[in-house]
Coordinates of C-alpha atoms and ligand atoms in Angstrom, one line a residue:
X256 CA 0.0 0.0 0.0
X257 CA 1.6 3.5 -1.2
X258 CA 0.5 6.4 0.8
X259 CA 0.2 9.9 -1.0
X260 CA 3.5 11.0 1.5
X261 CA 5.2 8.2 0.4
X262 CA 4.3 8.6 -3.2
X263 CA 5.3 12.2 -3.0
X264 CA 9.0 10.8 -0.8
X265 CA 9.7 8.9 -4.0
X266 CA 8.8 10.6 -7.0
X267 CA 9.1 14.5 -5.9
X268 CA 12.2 14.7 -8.0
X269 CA 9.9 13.9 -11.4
X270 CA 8.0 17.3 -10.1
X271 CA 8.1 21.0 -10.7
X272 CA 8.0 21.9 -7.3
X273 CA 9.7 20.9 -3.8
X274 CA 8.3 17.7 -1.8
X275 CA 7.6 20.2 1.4
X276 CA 5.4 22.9 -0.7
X277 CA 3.9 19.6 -2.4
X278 CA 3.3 17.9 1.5
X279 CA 2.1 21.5 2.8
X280 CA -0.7 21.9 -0.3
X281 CA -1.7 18.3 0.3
X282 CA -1.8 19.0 4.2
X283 CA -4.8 21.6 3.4
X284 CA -6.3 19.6 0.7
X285 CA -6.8 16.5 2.6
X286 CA -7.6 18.6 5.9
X287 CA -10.8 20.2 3.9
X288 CA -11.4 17.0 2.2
X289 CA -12.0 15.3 5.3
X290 CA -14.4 18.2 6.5
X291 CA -16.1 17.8 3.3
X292 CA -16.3 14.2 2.8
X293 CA -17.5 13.7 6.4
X294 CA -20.7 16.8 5.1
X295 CA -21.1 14.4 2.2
X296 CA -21.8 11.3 4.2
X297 CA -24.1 12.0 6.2
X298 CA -26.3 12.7 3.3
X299 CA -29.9 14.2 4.1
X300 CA -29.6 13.6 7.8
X301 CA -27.8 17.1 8.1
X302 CA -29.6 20.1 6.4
X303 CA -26.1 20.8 4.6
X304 CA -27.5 20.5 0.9
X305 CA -30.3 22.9 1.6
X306 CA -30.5 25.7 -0.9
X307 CA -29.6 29.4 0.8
X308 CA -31.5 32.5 -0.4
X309 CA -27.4 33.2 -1.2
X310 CA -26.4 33.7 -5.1
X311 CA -22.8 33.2 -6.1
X312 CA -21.4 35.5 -8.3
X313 CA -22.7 33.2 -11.6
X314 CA -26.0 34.1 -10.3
X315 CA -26.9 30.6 -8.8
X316 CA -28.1 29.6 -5.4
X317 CA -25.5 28.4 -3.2
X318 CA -26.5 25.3 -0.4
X319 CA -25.0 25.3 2.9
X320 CA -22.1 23.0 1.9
X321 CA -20.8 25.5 -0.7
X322 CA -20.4 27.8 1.9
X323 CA -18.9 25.9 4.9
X324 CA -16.5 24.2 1.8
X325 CA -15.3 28.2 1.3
X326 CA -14.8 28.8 4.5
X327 CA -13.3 26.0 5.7
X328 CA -10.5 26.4 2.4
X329 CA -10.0 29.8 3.0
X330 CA -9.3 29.3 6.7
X331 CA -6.6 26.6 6.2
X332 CA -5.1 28.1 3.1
X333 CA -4.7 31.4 5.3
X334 CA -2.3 28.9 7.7
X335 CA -0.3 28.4 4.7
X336 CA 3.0 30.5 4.8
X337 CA 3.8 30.1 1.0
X338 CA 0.0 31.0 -0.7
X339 CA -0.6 34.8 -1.6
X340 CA -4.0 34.7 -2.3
X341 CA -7.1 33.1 -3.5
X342 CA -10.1 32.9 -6.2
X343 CA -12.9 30.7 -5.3
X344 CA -16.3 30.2 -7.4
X345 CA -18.0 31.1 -3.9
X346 CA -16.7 34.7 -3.7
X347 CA -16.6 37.6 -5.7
X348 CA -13.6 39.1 -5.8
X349 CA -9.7 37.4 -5.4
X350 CA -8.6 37.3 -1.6
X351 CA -5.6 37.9 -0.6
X352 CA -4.1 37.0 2.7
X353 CA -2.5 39.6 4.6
X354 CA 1.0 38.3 6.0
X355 CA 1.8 36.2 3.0
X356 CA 0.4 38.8 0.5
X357 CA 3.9 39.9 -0.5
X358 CA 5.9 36.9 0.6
X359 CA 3.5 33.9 -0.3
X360 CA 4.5 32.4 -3.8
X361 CA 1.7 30.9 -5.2
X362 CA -2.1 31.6 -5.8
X363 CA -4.7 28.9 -5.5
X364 CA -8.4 28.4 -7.6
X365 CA -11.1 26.6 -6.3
X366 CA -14.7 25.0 -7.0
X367 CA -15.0 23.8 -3.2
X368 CA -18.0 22.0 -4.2
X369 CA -18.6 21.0 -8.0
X370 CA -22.2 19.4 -9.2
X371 CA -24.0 21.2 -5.7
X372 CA -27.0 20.3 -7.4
X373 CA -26.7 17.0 -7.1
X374 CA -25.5 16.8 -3.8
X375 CA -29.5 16.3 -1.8
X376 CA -30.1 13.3 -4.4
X377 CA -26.6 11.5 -3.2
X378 CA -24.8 11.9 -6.4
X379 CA -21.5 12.4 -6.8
X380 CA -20.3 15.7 -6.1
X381 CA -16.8 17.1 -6.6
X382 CA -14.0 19.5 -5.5
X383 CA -11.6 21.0 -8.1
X384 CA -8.0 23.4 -7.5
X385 CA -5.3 24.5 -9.4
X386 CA -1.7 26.0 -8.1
X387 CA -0.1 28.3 -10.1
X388 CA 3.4 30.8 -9.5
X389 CA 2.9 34.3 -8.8
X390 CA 4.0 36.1 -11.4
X391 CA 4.5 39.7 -9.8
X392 CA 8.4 39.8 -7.7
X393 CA 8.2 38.1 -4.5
X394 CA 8.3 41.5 -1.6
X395 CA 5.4 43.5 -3.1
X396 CA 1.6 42.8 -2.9
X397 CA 0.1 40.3 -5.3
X398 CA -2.4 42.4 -7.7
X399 CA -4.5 41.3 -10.6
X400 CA -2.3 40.2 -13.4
X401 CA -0.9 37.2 -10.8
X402 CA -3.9 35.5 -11.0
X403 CA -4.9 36.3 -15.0
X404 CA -2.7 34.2 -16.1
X405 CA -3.5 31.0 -18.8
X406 CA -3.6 27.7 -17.9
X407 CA -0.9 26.6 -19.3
X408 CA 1.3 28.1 -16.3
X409 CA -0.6 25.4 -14.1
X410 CA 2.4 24.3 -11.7
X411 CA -0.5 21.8 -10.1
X412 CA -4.1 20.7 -10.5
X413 CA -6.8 18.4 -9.4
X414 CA -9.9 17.3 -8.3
X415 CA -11.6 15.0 -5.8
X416 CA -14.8 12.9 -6.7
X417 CA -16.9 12.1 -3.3
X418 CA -18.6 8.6 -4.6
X419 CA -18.8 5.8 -3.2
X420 CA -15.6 6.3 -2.0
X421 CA -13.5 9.4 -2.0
X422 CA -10.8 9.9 -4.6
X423 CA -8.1 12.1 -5.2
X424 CA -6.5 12.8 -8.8
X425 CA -3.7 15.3 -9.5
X426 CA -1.1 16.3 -11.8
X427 CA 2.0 18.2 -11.2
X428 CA 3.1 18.1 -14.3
X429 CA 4.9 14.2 -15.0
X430 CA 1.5 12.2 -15.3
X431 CA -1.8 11.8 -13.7
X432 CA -2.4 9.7 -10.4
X433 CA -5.5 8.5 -8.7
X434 CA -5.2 8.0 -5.1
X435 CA -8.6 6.5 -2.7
X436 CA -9.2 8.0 0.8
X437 CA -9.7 4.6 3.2
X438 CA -11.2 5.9 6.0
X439 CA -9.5 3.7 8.5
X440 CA -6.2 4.5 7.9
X441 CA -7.4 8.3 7.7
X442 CA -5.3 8.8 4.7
X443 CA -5.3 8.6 0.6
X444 CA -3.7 5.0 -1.0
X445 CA -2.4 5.3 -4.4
X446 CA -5.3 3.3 -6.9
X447 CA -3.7 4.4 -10.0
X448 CA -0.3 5.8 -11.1
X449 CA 0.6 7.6 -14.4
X450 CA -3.1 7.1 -15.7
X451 CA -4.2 7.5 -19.7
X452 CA -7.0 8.2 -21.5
X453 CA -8.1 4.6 -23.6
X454 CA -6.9 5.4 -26.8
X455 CA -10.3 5.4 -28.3
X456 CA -13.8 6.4 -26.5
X457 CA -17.1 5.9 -27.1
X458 CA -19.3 7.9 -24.9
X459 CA -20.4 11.3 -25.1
X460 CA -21.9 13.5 -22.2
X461 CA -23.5 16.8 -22.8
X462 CA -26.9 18.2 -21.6
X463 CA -29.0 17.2 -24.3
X464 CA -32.2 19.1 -23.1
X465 CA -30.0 22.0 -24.3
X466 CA -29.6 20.8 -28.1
X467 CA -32.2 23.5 -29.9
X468 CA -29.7 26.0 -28.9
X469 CA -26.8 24.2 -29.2
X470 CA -24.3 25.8 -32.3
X471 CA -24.3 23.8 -35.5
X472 CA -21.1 22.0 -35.4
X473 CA -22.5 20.2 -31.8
X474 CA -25.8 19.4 -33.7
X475 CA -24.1 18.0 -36.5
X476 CA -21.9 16.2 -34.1
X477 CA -24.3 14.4 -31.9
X478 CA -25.8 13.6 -35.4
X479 CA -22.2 11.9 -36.0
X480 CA -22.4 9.8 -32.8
X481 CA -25.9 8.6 -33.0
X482 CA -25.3 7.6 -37.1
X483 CA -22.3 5.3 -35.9
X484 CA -25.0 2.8 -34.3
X485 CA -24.4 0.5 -36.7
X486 CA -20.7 0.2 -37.0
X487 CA -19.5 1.6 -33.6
X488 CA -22.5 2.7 -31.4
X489 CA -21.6 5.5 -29.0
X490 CA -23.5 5.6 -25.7
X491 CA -24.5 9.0 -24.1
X492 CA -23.8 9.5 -20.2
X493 CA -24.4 12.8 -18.6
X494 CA -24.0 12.7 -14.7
X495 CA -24.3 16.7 -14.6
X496 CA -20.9 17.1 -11.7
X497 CA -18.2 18.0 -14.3
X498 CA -15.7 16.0 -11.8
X499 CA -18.3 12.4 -12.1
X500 CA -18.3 13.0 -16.0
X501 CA -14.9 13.6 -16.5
X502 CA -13.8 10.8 -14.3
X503 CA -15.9 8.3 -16.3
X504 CA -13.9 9.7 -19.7
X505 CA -10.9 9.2 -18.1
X506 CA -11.3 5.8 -17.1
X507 CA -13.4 4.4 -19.7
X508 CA -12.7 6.7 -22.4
X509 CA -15.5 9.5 -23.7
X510 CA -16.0 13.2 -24.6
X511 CA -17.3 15.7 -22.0
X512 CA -19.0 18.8 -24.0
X513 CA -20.6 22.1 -22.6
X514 CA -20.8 24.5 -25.5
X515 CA -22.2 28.0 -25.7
X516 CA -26.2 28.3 -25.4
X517 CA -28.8 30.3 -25.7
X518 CA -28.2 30.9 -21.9
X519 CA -24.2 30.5 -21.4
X520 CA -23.7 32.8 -24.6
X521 CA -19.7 32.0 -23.7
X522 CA -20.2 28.1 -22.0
X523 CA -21.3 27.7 -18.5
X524 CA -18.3 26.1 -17.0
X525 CA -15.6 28.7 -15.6
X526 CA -12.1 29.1 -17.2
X527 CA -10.1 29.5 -13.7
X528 CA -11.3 26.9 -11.7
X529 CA -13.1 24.4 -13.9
X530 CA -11.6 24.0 -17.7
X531 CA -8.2 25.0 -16.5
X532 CA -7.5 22.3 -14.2
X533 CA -9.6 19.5 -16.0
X534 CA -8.0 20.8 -18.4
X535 CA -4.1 20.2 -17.3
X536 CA -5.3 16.7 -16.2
X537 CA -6.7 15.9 -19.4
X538 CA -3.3 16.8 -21.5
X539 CA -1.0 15.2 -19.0
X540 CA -3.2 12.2 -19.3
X541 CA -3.2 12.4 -23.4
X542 CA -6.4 13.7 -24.0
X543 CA -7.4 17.0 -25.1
X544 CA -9.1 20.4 -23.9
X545 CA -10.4 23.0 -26.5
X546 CA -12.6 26.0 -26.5
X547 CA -13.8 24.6 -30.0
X548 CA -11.1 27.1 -31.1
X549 CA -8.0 26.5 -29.2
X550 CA -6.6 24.9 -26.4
X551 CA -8.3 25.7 -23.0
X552 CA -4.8 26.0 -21.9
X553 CA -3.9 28.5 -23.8
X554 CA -7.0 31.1 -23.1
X555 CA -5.7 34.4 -22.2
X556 CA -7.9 35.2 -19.6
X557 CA -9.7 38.6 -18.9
X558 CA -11.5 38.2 -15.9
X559 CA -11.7 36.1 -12.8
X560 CA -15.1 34.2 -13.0
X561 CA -14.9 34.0 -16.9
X562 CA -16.8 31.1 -18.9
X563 CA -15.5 29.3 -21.9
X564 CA -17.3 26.7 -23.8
X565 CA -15.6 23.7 -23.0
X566 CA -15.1 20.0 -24.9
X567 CA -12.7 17.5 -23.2
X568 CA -11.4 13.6 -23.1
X569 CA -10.4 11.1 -25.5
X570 CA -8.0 12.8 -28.1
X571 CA -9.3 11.8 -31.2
X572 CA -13.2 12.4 -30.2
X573 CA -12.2 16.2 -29.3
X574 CA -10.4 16.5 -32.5
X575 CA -13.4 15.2 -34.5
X576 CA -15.5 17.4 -32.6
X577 CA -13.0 20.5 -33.1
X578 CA -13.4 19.8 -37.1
X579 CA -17.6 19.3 -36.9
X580 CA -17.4 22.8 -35.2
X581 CA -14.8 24.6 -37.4
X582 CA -16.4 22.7 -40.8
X583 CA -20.1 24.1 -39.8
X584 CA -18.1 27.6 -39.5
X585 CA -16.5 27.7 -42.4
X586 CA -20.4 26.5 -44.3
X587 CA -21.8 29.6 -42.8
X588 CA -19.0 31.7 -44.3
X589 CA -19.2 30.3 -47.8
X590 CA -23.7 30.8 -47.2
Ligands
AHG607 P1 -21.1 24.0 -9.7 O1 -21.9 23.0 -8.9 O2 -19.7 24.1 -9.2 O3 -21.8 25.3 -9.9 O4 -20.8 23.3 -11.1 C1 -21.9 22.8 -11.9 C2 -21.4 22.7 -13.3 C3 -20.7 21.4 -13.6 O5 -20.3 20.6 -12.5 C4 -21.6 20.6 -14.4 O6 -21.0 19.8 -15.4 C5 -22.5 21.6 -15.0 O7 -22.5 22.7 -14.1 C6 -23.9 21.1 -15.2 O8 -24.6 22.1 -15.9 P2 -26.1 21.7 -16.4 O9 -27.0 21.5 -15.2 O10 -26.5 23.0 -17.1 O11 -26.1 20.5 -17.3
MN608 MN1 -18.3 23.4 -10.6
MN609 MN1 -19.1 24.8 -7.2

């Protein structure tokens, strides 16, 4: 059995940063994780996963968990000499801490609770974070342009999936790695080192009920996946936590898609702390991450809380869906 300490003991020389900053980010994940997990557990009997009159700054109702999960991260990453600051889907603006404003090297994203809507029905739920380098010189406050910075300067990212058992997966550049929190031992186990996307997929998951106002190149590709039937039938999943529906791409291979709608004019999921880091995982594990246009990774970002459309997974099914969408642009050009 390979603890995440031991993991990190053997193989911190493969990664971009030192084994302590690595053991001091996974001290505060797994404390919160814990807090979290225990919430999740106990299911309906608490009154956790009740919807506050509270909106987040995407306009949607937050439950009680969002909020304790907030708290509870930005109490322990505040205990955390060498973090500057924070953005978190549950607050408005970036947070910076104080002492370590000007001394603290990195910055921290989070989504402390992904798929909150699912959490009353006992569905998997999620938490997602990303690490990246300041980029301002270490001595003077951390402002803006630290935390505006693409994905592609990711130095770490991950996610945890509360299912039937609680599981960590993170990059830190060097592979993906799937670890599974036993609960008697109080501590994650490694499950799965170095993990890959099968070469080939064949399910897709998207929000069908959204498909009148979905942009032609998505019609014409769910057209695509249901005409295969005969030769290579694709099956549709759609769990409706990013973190579940990602997972199952991961492991069995798949396509996760949220394009722009008639709502989301740019996507519903959120650059920072959503594409970014599935989208670090996904490359490191040989899949892909695209806006439609070009790589999530490589999005310039203007704003905090921005919103991209977002396709990810299995290599080859986001490149088939990147040439449906660019083919159906080009059509209307020629029209
Ligand atoms: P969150 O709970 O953090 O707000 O995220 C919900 C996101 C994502 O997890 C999921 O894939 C997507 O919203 C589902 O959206 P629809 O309900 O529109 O399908
Ligand atoms: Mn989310
Ligand atoms: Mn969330």
């Amino acid at each position: 059995m390979i603890s995440l300490r031991k993991f990190i003991f053997h193989h911190h020389n493969n990664f971009l940063i030192s084994k302590e900053e690595i053991y001091s980010f996974f001290t505060i994940i797994e404390l919160v994780v814990k807090i979290i997990r225990y919430h999740v557990s106990l299911g309906n009997t608490s009154n956790f996963f009740q919807k506050k009159n509270t909106k987040n700054i995407h306009g949607e109702n937050q439950i009680t968990l969002d909020i304790i999960a907030n708290n509870n991260f930005k109490d322990i990453l505040k205990t955390c000499s060498n973090i500057a600051g924070i953005v978190s889907e549950e607050e408005k603006k970036i947070i910076t801490f104080q002492e370590q404003e000007k001394y603290g090297k990195y910055i921290f994203f989070i989504d402390p609770v992904d798929g909150s809507s699912n959490a009353d029905i006992n569905i998997p739920i999620g938490t997602i974070f990303s690490i990246y380098p300041r980029v301002s010189p270490i001595g003077i406050s951390i402002s803006e342009q630290d935390f505006l910075q693409p994905g592609n300067q990711q130095i770490m990212s991950g996610y945890i999936l509360y299912g039937p058992a609680t599981i960590l997966v993170f990059t830190i550049k060097s592979g993906v790695h799937i670890f599974t929190y036993h609960p008697s031992y109080e501590t994650f186990i490694l499950s799965q080192k170095n993990v890959k996307f099968p070469d080939t997929g064949n399910i897709y998951s998207i929000n069908e009920g959204n498909y009148n106002s979905f942009p032609k190149g998505i019609k014409k590709y769910l057209q695509y996946c249901k005409n295969q039937y005969d030769q290579n039938p694709i099956s549709s999943r759609y769990v409706g936590s990013l973190v579940a529906d990602f997972h199952r791409s991961l492991l069995k291979g798949g396509i996760y898609l949220y394009p722009n709608t008639q709502s989301y004019m740019y996507g519903k999921l959120r650059l920072m702390y959503e594409c970014n880091p599935i989208a670090y995982l996904a490359e490191e594990a040989s899949g892909k991450a695209t806006n439609g246009d070009i790589r999530i990774l490589d999005i310039i970002p203007k704003f905090i809380h921005q919103c991209s459309p977002f396709f990810s997974g299995t290599a080859s099914m986001v490149e088939m869906v990147k040439k449906f969408i660019l083919d159906s642009q080009s059509d209307s050009i020629k029209n």
